[in-house]
């Protein structure tokens, strides 16, 4: 059984913070010379390969802590929400099923393309109960009914926010930051000046913000906003990081005082397109470049938009000398 780096760094957490290993670490890091067109070299950390089942990516990192907590609390059902093409919902259903948990998904509308149609097929095959609530408001209104319907043995379903972006879920990317630090110390990766990642619900970025600080790295986090249904500004992400720090302290971790450096986090707007899930020409071009030049397979909703932002920002010299670490969070393999 893999011992998480968080438990190694803070042994006091081993008895208070359950963990369920769902993937092998560390994930690959490598240079991306075919995507370097600017003042800084570009490197990849490929979390698309994380996950022992047929679905990987950043969602599984979060589920290592969330599913462990659900099982520890004796819950039998998970209730969560996502778009029609949700990677989060599919990962929850697949890994939950493997560990004896059923999943109920409330699905809100997004533009339907080939990717979304294929994803809906996977969701139906996953065994999850699907409810097409269509809008955020209708999802909120339906939550009490769904909680009541799927209460079992007096235990409510384990309720998870979109993307698993709770303080507990963010631990997946606190852990990843420690992993990056270990790869830097091992000489497999130069210490990045920036790590760039797509931001759909905020948990990945918040976890990195806290984790890089705790790991002793000066790396700045750049979150590229790809979702307009949630509030995703620097203040919101920093609050989630602070709540994650509080969680660790309450579970017994002896943490250093926070640095509170606002320059460690940058939120980038303007790359989402018309709204969540809509294609953009820049993302389409980035997706094709990644596949042709580096055999890196992205998707159009999250990861291609983040890469498009990275390429343009690097071309304009916004990262200085770098190097830049691009974090691929794409799920399917």
mmCIF file of C-alpha atoms in Angstrom:
data_model
loop_
_atom_site.group_PDB
_atom_site.id
_atom_site.type_symbol
_atom_site.label_atom_id
_atom_site.label_comp_id
_atom_site.label_asym_id
_atom_site.label_seq_id
_atom_site.Cartn_x
_atom_site.Cartn_y
_atom_site.Cartn_z
ATOM 1 C CA UNK A 1 0.000 0.000 0.000
ATOM 2 C CA UNK A 2 1.438 3.366 -1.018
ATOM 3 C CA UNK A 3 2.044 5.768 1.857
ATOM 4 C CA UNK A 4 1.091 9.290 0.774
ATOM 5 C CA UNK A 5 3.778 11.961 0.952
ATOM 6 C CA UNK A 6 1.549 13.989 3.278
ATOM 7 C CA UNK A 7 1.626 11.148 5.800
ATOM 8 C CA UNK A 8 5.400 10.901 5.401
ATOM 9 C CA UNK A 9 5.864 14.651 5.933
ATOM 10 C CA UNK A 10 3.405 14.785 8.836
ATOM 11 C CA UNK A 11 3.322 11.331 10.514
ATOM 12 C CA UNK A 12 0.726 12.611 12.982
ATOM 13 C CA UNK A 13 -1.834 12.524 10.135
ATOM 14 C CA UNK A 14 -1.600 8.770 9.595
ATOM 15 C CA UNK A 15 -4.175 7.994 12.274
ATOM 16 C CA UNK A 16 -6.469 10.970 11.649
ATOM 17 C CA UNK A 17 -6.620 11.382 7.857
ATOM 18 C CA UNK A 18 -7.749 8.262 5.950
ATOM 19 C CA UNK A 19 -6.302 7.668 2.490
ATOM 20 C CA UNK A 20 -7.217 5.217 -0.267
ATOM 21 C CA UNK A 21 -4.528 4.607 -2.916
ATOM 22 C CA UNK A 22 -6.139 4.767 -6.376
ATOM 23 C CA UNK A 23 -3.091 5.402 -8.559
ATOM 24 C CA UNK A 24 0.651 4.967 -8.858
ATOM 25 C CA UNK A 25 3.059 7.810 -8.189
ATOM 26 C CA UNK A 26 4.987 9.760 -9.221
ATOM 27 C CA UNK A 27 3.409 10.732 -12.524
ATOM 28 C CA UNK A 28 5.749 11.430 -15.420
ATOM 29 C CA UNK A 29 7.604 14.700 -15.869
ATOM 30 C CA UNK A 30 9.344 15.523 -19.152
ATOM 31 C CA UNK A 31 10.365 18.534 -21.241
ATOM 32 C CA UNK A 32 8.107 19.737 -24.071
ATOM 33 C CA UNK A 33 10.492 21.286 -26.609
ATOM 34 C CA UNK A 34 7.829 21.072 -29.308
ATOM 35 C CA UNK A 35 5.639 23.440 -27.284
ATOM 36 C CA UNK A 36 8.344 25.896 -26.251
ATOM 37 C CA UNK A 37 7.958 29.149 -28.154
ATOM 38 C CA UNK A 38 9.008 31.912 -25.814
ATOM 39 C CA UNK A 39 11.475 32.930 -23.169
ATOM 40 C CA UNK A 40 10.828 29.953 -20.850
ATOM 41 C CA UNK A 41 11.219 26.227 -21.396
ATOM 42 C CA UNK A 42 8.040 24.183 -20.955
ATOM 43 C CA UNK A 43 7.827 20.941 -18.975
ATOM 44 C CA UNK A 44 4.948 18.507 -18.490
ATOM 45 C CA UNK A 45 3.643 16.743 -15.429
ATOM 46 C CA UNK A 46 1.229 14.214 -16.840
ATOM 47 C CA UNK A 47 -1.504 13.501 -14.313
ATOM 48 C CA UNK A 48 -3.553 12.036 -17.128
ATOM 49 C CA UNK A 49 -1.743 8.785 -16.337
ATOM 50 C CA UNK A 50 -2.770 8.831 -12.661
ATOM 51 C CA UNK A 51 -5.351 6.243 -11.659
ATOM 52 C CA UNK A 52 -5.316 2.450 -11.577
ATOM 53 C CA UNK A 53 -8.617 2.043 -13.428
ATOM 54 C CA UNK A 54 -9.672 3.096 -16.908
ATOM 55 C CA UNK A 55 -10.017 6.730 -15.909
ATOM 56 C CA UNK A 56 -7.362 9.007 -14.509
ATOM 57 C CA UNK A 57 -6.533 12.675 -14.098
ATOM 58 C CA UNK A 58 -6.852 15.169 -11.284
ATOM 59 C CA UNK A 59 -10.262 13.885 -10.190
ATOM 60 C CA UNK A 60 -8.750 10.618 -8.982
ATOM 61 C CA UNK A 61 -6.149 12.476 -6.925
ATOM 62 C CA UNK A 62 -9.001 14.108 -5.000
ATOM 63 C CA UNK A 63 -10.964 10.867 -4.682
ATOM 64 C CA UNK A 64 -8.081 9.219 -2.816
ATOM 65 C CA UNK A 65 -9.021 11.351 0.191
ATOM 66 C CA UNK A 66 -12.762 11.760 -0.409
ATOM 67 C CA UNK A 67 -13.641 8.095 -0.919
ATOM 68 C CA UNK A 68 -11.520 7.154 2.082
ATOM 69 C CA UNK A 69 -13.491 9.620 4.201
ATOM 70 C CA UNK A 70 -16.846 8.398 2.854
ATOM 71 C CA UNK A 71 -15.990 4.794 3.724
ATOM 72 C CA UNK A 72 -14.628 5.823 7.122
ATOM 73 C CA UNK A 73 -17.973 7.501 7.860
ATOM 74 C CA UNK A 74 -19.929 4.420 6.791
ATOM 75 C CA UNK A 75 -21.702 6.058 3.847
ATOM 76 C CA UNK A 76 -23.058 3.899 1.033
ATOM 77 C CA UNK A 77 -23.932 6.519 -1.592
ATOM 78 C CA UNK A 78 -22.200 9.594 -3.006
ATOM 79 C CA UNK A 79 -24.242 12.516 -4.337
ATOM 80 C CA UNK A 80 -22.453 15.018 -6.546
ATOM 81 C CA UNK A 81 -22.916 17.323 -9.529
ATOM 82 C CA UNK A 82 -21.282 18.067 -12.876
ATOM 83 C CA UNK A 83 -21.875 18.992 -16.494
ATOM 84 C CA UNK A 84 -23.239 16.561 -19.059
ATOM 85 C CA UNK A 85 -19.672 15.621 -20.012
ATOM 86 C CA UNK A 86 -18.354 15.511 -16.458
ATOM 87 C CA UNK A 87 -15.019 13.769 -15.938
ATOM 88 C CA UNK A 88 -15.512 14.286 -12.212
ATOM 89 C CA UNK A 89 -18.822 12.446 -12.155
ATOM 90 C CA UNK A 90 -17.471 9.549 -14.192
ATOM 91 C CA UNK A 91 -14.366 9.140 -12.046
ATOM 92 C CA UNK A 92 -16.512 9.227 -8.890
ATOM 93 C CA UNK A 93 -18.866 6.589 -10.267
ATOM 94 C CA UNK A 94 -16.109 4.258 -11.487
ATOM 95 C CA UNK A 95 -13.873 4.402 -8.436
ATOM 96 C CA UNK A 96 -16.796 4.519 -6.031
ATOM 97 C CA UNK A 97 -18.216 1.352 -7.585
ATOM 98 C CA UNK A 98 -14.855 -0.412 -7.182
ATOM 99 C CA UNK A 99 -14.961 0.371 -3.470
ATOM 100 C CA UNK A 100 -18.568 -0.478 -2.725
ATOM 101 C CA UNK A 101 -20.113 2.985 -3.064
ATOM 102 C CA UNK A 102 -22.974 3.883 -5.393
ATOM 103 C CA UNK A 103 -23.091 7.302 -7.069
ATOM 104 C CA UNK A 104 -25.949 9.694 -7.820
ATOM 105 C CA UNK A 105 -25.174 12.467 -10.324
ATOM 106 C CA UNK A 106 -27.079 15.696 -10.909
ATOM 107 C CA UNK A 107 -26.141 16.879 -14.416
ATOM 108 C CA UNK A 108 -26.329 20.470 -15.638
ATOM 109 C CA UNK A 109 -26.395 21.464 -19.293
ATOM 110 C CA UNK A 110 -23.342 22.207 -21.397
ATOM 111 C CA UNK A 111 -22.860 22.343 -25.199
ATOM 112 C CA UNK A 112 -23.272 18.845 -26.615
ATOM 113 C CA UNK A 113 -20.520 17.737 -28.987
ATOM 114 C CA UNK A 114 -18.923 14.385 -29.826
ATOM 115 C CA UNK A 115 -16.930 14.392 -26.572
ATOM 116 C CA UNK A 116 -20.046 15.013 -24.447
ATOM 117 C CA UNK A 117 -22.108 12.375 -26.279
ATOM 118 C CA UNK A 118 -19.363 9.795 -25.717
ATOM 119 C CA UNK A 119 -19.090 10.823 -22.073
ATOM 120 C CA UNK A 120 -22.825 10.459 -21.513
ATOM 121 C CA UNK A 121 -22.535 6.910 -22.799
ATOM 122 C CA UNK A 122 -19.771 6.209 -20.308
ATOM 123 C CA UNK A 123 -21.809 7.746 -17.501
ATOM 124 C CA UNK A 124 -24.779 5.518 -18.307
ATOM 125 C CA UNK A 125 -22.493 2.468 -18.395
ATOM 126 C CA UNK A 126 -20.902 3.374 -15.058
ATOM 127 C CA UNK A 127 -23.957 2.373 -13.028
ATOM 128 C CA UNK A 128 -24.467 5.870 -11.617
ATOM 129 C CA UNK A 129 -28.020 7.166 -11.151
ATOM 130 C CA UNK A 130 -28.342 10.177 -13.475
ATOM 131 C CA UNK A 131 -30.637 13.168 -12.893
ATOM 132 C CA UNK A 132 -30.720 15.823 -15.617
ATOM 133 C CA UNK A 133 -31.303 18.904 -13.476
ATOM 134 C CA UNK A 134 -30.129 21.178 -16.332
ATOM 135 C CA UNK A 135 -29.356 24.384 -14.377
ATOM 136 C CA UNK A 136 -27.504 25.313 -11.192
ATOM 137 C CA UNK A 137 -30.729 26.634 -9.619
ATOM 138 C CA UNK A 138 -32.673 23.441 -10.338
ATOM 139 C CA UNK A 139 -29.787 21.352 -9.009
ATOM 140 C CA UNK A 140 -29.837 23.239 -5.715
ATOM 141 C CA UNK A 141 -33.607 22.833 -5.516
ATOM 142 C CA UNK A 142 -33.387 19.075 -6.191
ATOM 143 C CA UNK A 143 -30.662 18.424 -3.586
ATOM 144 C CA UNK A 144 -32.979 17.890 -0.552
ATOM 145 C CA UNK A 145 -35.142 15.454 -2.519
ATOM 146 C CA UNK A 146 -32.117 13.446 -3.689
ATOM 147 C CA UNK A 147 -30.584 13.422 -0.221
ATOM 148 C CA UNK A 148 -33.825 12.047 1.196
ATOM 149 C CA UNK A 149 -34.361 9.495 -1.572
ATOM 150 C CA UNK A 150 -30.889 7.970 -1.200
ATOM 151 C CA UNK A 151 -30.613 7.958 2.583
ATOM 152 C CA UNK A 152 -29.815 4.385 3.635
ATOM 153 C CA UNK A 153 -29.992 2.996 7.148
ATOM 154 C CA UNK A 154 -30.398 6.476 8.555
ATOM 155 C CA UNK A 155 -27.213 7.668 6.830
ATOM 156 C CA UNK A 156 -27.426 10.506 4.321
ATOM 157 C CA UNK A 157 -25.501 10.285 1.041
ATOM 158 C CA UNK A 158 -21.974 11.650 1.130
ATOM 159 C CA UNK A 159 -22.430 15.047 -0.548
ATOM 160 C CA UNK A 160 -19.564 16.299 -2.718
ATOM 161 C CA UNK A 161 -19.260 19.651 -4.511
ATOM 162 C CA UNK A 162 -18.561 19.899 -8.232
ATOM 163 C CA UNK A 163 -15.068 18.683 -9.007
ATOM 164 C CA UNK A 164 -14.543 17.472 -5.450
ATOM 165 C CA UNK A 165 -13.227 20.944 -4.582
ATOM 166 C CA UNK A 166 -13.621 20.801 -0.819
ATOM 167 C CA UNK A 167 -10.780 21.245 1.689
ATOM 168 C CA UNK A 168 -10.477 17.460 1.854
ATOM 169 C CA UNK A 169 -10.505 17.077 -1.935
ATOM 170 C CA UNK A 170 -7.841 19.784 -2.311
ATOM 171 C CA UNK A 171 -5.454 17.508 -0.412
ATOM 172 C CA UNK A 172 -5.015 15.616 -3.682
ATOM 173 C CA UNK A 173 -3.000 18.532 -4.999
ATOM 174 C CA UNK A 174 -1.256 19.338 -1.742
ATOM 175 C CA UNK A 175 0.041 15.795 -2.181
ATOM 176 C CA UNK A 176 0.939 16.503 -5.824
ATOM 177 C CA UNK A 177 2.930 19.579 -4.808
ATOM 178 C CA UNK A 178 4.970 17.406 -2.439
ATOM 179 C CA UNK A 179 5.483 15.012 -5.347
ATOM 180 C CA UNK A 180 6.746 17.862 -7.545
ATOM 181 C CA UNK A 181 9.131 18.873 -4.766
ATOM 182 C CA UNK A 182 10.490 15.314 -4.564
ATOM 183 C CA UNK A 183 11.013 15.228 -8.344
ATOM 184 C CA UNK A 184 12.876 18.551 -8.205
ATOM 185 C CA UNK A 185 15.142 17.281 -5.413
ATOM 186 C CA UNK A 186 15.775 14.071 -7.369
ATOM 187 C CA UNK A 187 16.932 16.076 -10.395
ATOM 188 C CA UNK A 188 14.099 14.868 -12.632
ATOM 189 C CA UNK A 189 12.668 18.362 -13.026
ATOM 190 C CA UNK A 190 14.114 21.858 -12.644
ATOM 191 C CA UNK A 191 12.288 23.901 -10.031
ATOM 192 C CA UNK A 192 9.485 25.599 -11.978
ATOM 193 C CA UNK A 193 8.966 29.330 -11.743
ATOM 194 C CA UNK A 194 5.294 28.697 -12.582
ATOM 195 C CA UNK A 195 2.894 25.787 -12.793
ATOM 196 C CA UNK A 196 -0.020 26.302 -15.207
ATOM 197 C CA UNK A 197 -3.259 24.330 -14.896
ATOM 198 C CA UNK A 198 -6.888 24.526 -16.014
ATOM 199 C CA UNK A 199 -9.301 25.656 -13.307
ATOM 200 C CA UNK A 200 -12.858 24.361 -13.382
ATOM 201 C CA UNK A 201 -13.820 24.189 -9.696
ATOM 202 C CA UNK A 202 -10.720 25.466 -7.902
ATOM 203 C CA UNK A 203 -9.609 22.514 -5.782
ATOM 204 C CA UNK A 204 -6.570 21.650 -7.869
ATOM 205 C CA UNK A 205 -5.288 25.235 -7.828
ATOM 206 C CA UNK A 206 -5.990 25.706 -4.096
ATOM 207 C CA UNK A 207 -4.202 22.464 -3.265
ATOM 208 C CA UNK A 208 -1.186 23.463 -5.338
ATOM 209 C CA UNK A 209 -1.110 26.935 -3.784
ATOM 210 C CA UNK A 210 -0.900 25.478 -0.281
ATOM 211 C CA UNK A 211 1.166 22.416 -1.159
ATOM 212 C CA UNK A 212 3.962 24.207 -3.020
ATOM 213 C CA UNK A 213 4.417 26.504 -0.040
ATOM 214 C CA UNK A 214 4.522 23.580 2.412
ATOM 215 C CA UNK A 215 6.921 21.708 0.100
ATOM 216 C CA UNK A 216 9.368 24.613 0.227
ATOM 217 C CA UNK A 217 9.094 25.602 -3.444
ATOM 218 C CA UNK A 218 8.877 29.190 -4.680
ATOM 219 C CA UNK A 219 6.779 28.099 -7.668
ATOM 220 C CA UNK A 220 3.823 30.323 -8.556
ATOM 221 C CA UNK A 221 0.472 28.849 -9.547
ATOM 222 C CA UNK A 222 -1.352 30.075 -12.654
ATOM 223 C CA UNK A 223 -4.974 28.929 -12.842
ATOM 224 C CA UNK A 224 -6.669 29.291 -16.242
ATOM 225 C CA UNK A 225 -10.419 29.740 -15.702
ATOM 226 C CA UNK A 226 -12.561 27.471 -17.905
ATOM 227 C CA UNK A 227 -15.859 27.536 -15.968
ATOM 228 C CA UNK A 228 -18.362 30.375 -15.528
ATOM 229 C CA UNK A 229 -20.801 28.579 -13.204
ATOM 230 C CA UNK A 230 -18.670 28.988 -10.061
ATOM 231 C CA UNK A 231 -16.850 31.915 -8.476
ATOM 232 C CA UNK A 232 -13.183 31.398 -9.313
ATOM 233 C CA UNK A 233 -11.181 34.437 -8.283
ATOM 234 C CA UNK A 234 -7.962 34.690 -6.280
ATOM 235 C CA UNK A 235 -9.753 35.480 -3.018
ATOM 236 C CA UNK A 236 -12.036 32.431 -3.341
ATOM 237 C CA UNK A 237 -9.150 30.080 -4.146
ATOM 238 C CA UNK A 238 -7.004 31.460 -1.323
ATOM 239 C CA UNK A 239 -9.886 30.923 1.126
ATOM 240 C CA UNK A 240 -10.150 27.293 0.031
ATOM 241 C CA UNK A 241 -6.390 26.888 0.489
ATOM 242 C CA UNK A 242 -6.698 28.415 3.973
ATOM 243 C CA UNK A 243 -9.559 26.049 4.859
ATOM 244 C CA UNK A 244 -7.401 23.129 3.691
ATOM 245 C CA UNK A 245 -4.573 24.341 5.930
ATOM 246 C CA UNK A 246 -7.051 24.515 8.835
ATOM 247 C CA UNK A 247 -8.197 20.943 8.104
ATOM 248 C CA UNK A 248 -4.623 19.690 8.291
ATOM 249 C CA UNK A 249 -4.028 21.490 11.571
ATOM 250 C CA UNK A 250 -7.251 20.158 13.083
ATOM 251 C CA UNK A 251 -6.176 16.650 12.145
ATOM 252 C CA UNK A 252 -2.914 17.212 14.021
ATOM 253 C CA UNK A 253 -0.368 18.409 11.445
ATOM 254 C CA UNK A 254 2.270 20.767 12.839
ATOM 255 C CA UNK A 255 2.432 23.304 10.022
ATOM 256 C CA UNK A 256 4.632 26.394 9.680
ATOM 257 C CA UNK A 257 3.007 29.815 9.770
ATOM 258 C CA UNK A 258 1.438 30.795 6.418
ATOM 259 C CA UNK A 259 3.465 33.050 4.126
ATOM 260 C CA UNK A 260 0.420 34.949 2.783
ATOM 261 C CA UNK A 261 2.218 35.960 -0.427
ATOM 262 C CA UNK A 262 -0.418 37.080 -2.990
ATOM 263 C CA UNK A 263 2.120 36.839 -5.827
ATOM 264 C CA UNK A 264 2.155 33.042 -5.525
ATOM 265 C CA UNK A 265 -1.261 32.807 -7.199
ATOM 266 C CA UNK A 266 -2.468 34.251 -10.497
ATOM 267 C CA UNK A 267 -5.920 33.670 -11.972
ATOM 268 C CA UNK A 268 -6.138 34.089 -15.757
ATOM 269 C CA UNK A 269 -9.398 34.917 -17.524
ATOM 270 C CA UNK A 270 -10.232 35.179 -21.215
ATOM 271 C CA UNK A 271 -9.578 31.628 -22.431
ATOM 272 C CA UNK A 272 -12.926 29.933 -21.684
ATOM 273 C CA UNK A 273 -14.826 31.109 -24.746
ATOM 274 C CA UNK A 274 -18.541 31.937 -24.803
ATOM 275 C CA UNK A 275 -19.236 29.879 -21.679
ATOM 276 C CA UNK A 276 -18.333 26.580 -20.028
ATOM 277 C CA UNK A 277 -17.748 23.838 -22.563
ATOM 278 C CA UNK A 278 -17.794 26.021 -25.668
ATOM 279 C CA UNK A 279 -14.908 25.399 -28.095
ATOM 280 C CA UNK A 280 -12.381 28.111 -28.910
ATOM 281 C CA UNK A 281 -10.039 28.390 -31.923
ATOM 282 C CA UNK A 282 -7.016 28.859 -29.646
ATOM 283 C CA UNK A 283 -7.809 25.684 -27.699
ATOM 284 C CA UNK A 284 -8.323 23.748 -30.921
ATOM 285 C CA UNK A 285 -4.931 24.872 -32.182
ATOM 286 C CA UNK A 286 -3.238 24.046 -28.872
ATOM 287 C CA UNK A 287 -4.832 20.600 -28.848
ATOM 288 C CA UNK A 288 -3.525 19.875 -32.352
ATOM 289 C CA UNK A 289 -0.042 21.199 -31.566
ATOM 290 C CA UNK A 290 0.217 19.066 -28.432
ATOM 291 C CA UNK A 291 -0.739 15.914 -30.293
ATOM 292 C CA UNK A 292 1.401 16.566 -33.372
ATOM 293 C CA UNK A 293 4.522 17.875 -31.623
ATOM 294 C CA UNK A 294 4.555 15.976 -28.324
ATOM 295 C CA UNK A 295 2.079 13.077 -28.669
ATOM 296 C CA UNK A 296 0.155 14.666 -25.802
ATOM 297 C CA UNK A 297 -3.594 14.071 -25.908
ATOM 298 C CA UNK A 298 -5.731 16.839 -24.418
ATOM 299 C CA UNK A 299 -9.465 17.621 -24.455
ATOM 300 C CA UNK A 300 -11.179 20.856 -25.549
ATOM 301 C CA UNK A 301 -13.007 21.891 -22.350
ATOM 302 C CA UNK A 302 -10.168 22.162 -19.819
ATOM 303 C CA UNK A 303 -6.640 21.172 -20.743
ATOM 304 C CA UNK A 304 -6.424 22.561 -24.288
ATOM 305 C CA UNK A 305 -7.618 25.968 -23.063
ATOM 306 C CA UNK A 306 -4.979 25.988 -20.313
ATOM 307 C CA UNK A 307 -2.267 25.090 -22.813
ATOM 308 C CA UNK A 308 -3.479 27.805 -25.190
ATOM 309 C CA UNK A 309 -3.091 30.356 -22.406
ATOM 310 C CA UNK A 310 0.373 29.052 -21.530
ATOM 311 C CA UNK A 311 1.578 29.229 -25.143
ATOM 312 C CA UNK A 312 0.387 32.797 -25.661
ATOM 313 C CA UNK A 313 1.669 34.023 -22.300
ATOM 314 C CA UNK A 314 5.064 32.430 -22.870
ATOM 315 C CA UNK A 315 5.257 33.862 -26.388
ATOM 316 C CA UNK A 316 4.722 37.299 -24.808
ATOM 317 C CA UNK A 317 7.424 36.703 -22.187
ATOM 318 C CA UNK A 318 5.057 36.701 -19.186
ATOM 319 C CA UNK A 319 6.872 33.829 -17.442
ATOM 320 C CA UNK A 320 10.335 35.340 -17.635
ATOM 321 C CA UNK A 321 13.135 32.783 -17.756
ATOM 322 C CA UNK A 322 10.910 29.988 -16.411
ATOM 323 C CA UNK A 323 10.853 27.055 -16.535
ATOM 324 C CA UNK A 324 7.091 26.489 -16.762
ATOM 325 C CA UNK A 325 5.428 23.271 -15.624
ATOM 326 C CA UNK A 326 2.235 22.450 -17.529
ATOM 327 C CA UNK A 327 0.001 20.162 -15.478
ATOM 328 C CA UNK A 328 -2.115 17.891 -17.673
ATOM 329 C CA UNK A 329 -5.240 16.889 -15.728
ATOM 330 C CA UNK A 330 -7.039 15.088 -18.586
ATOM 331 C CA UNK A 331 -8.814 11.957 -17.431
ATOM 332 C CA UNK A 332 -9.368 9.369 -20.201
ATOM 333 C CA UNK A 333 -6.688 6.980 -21.384
#
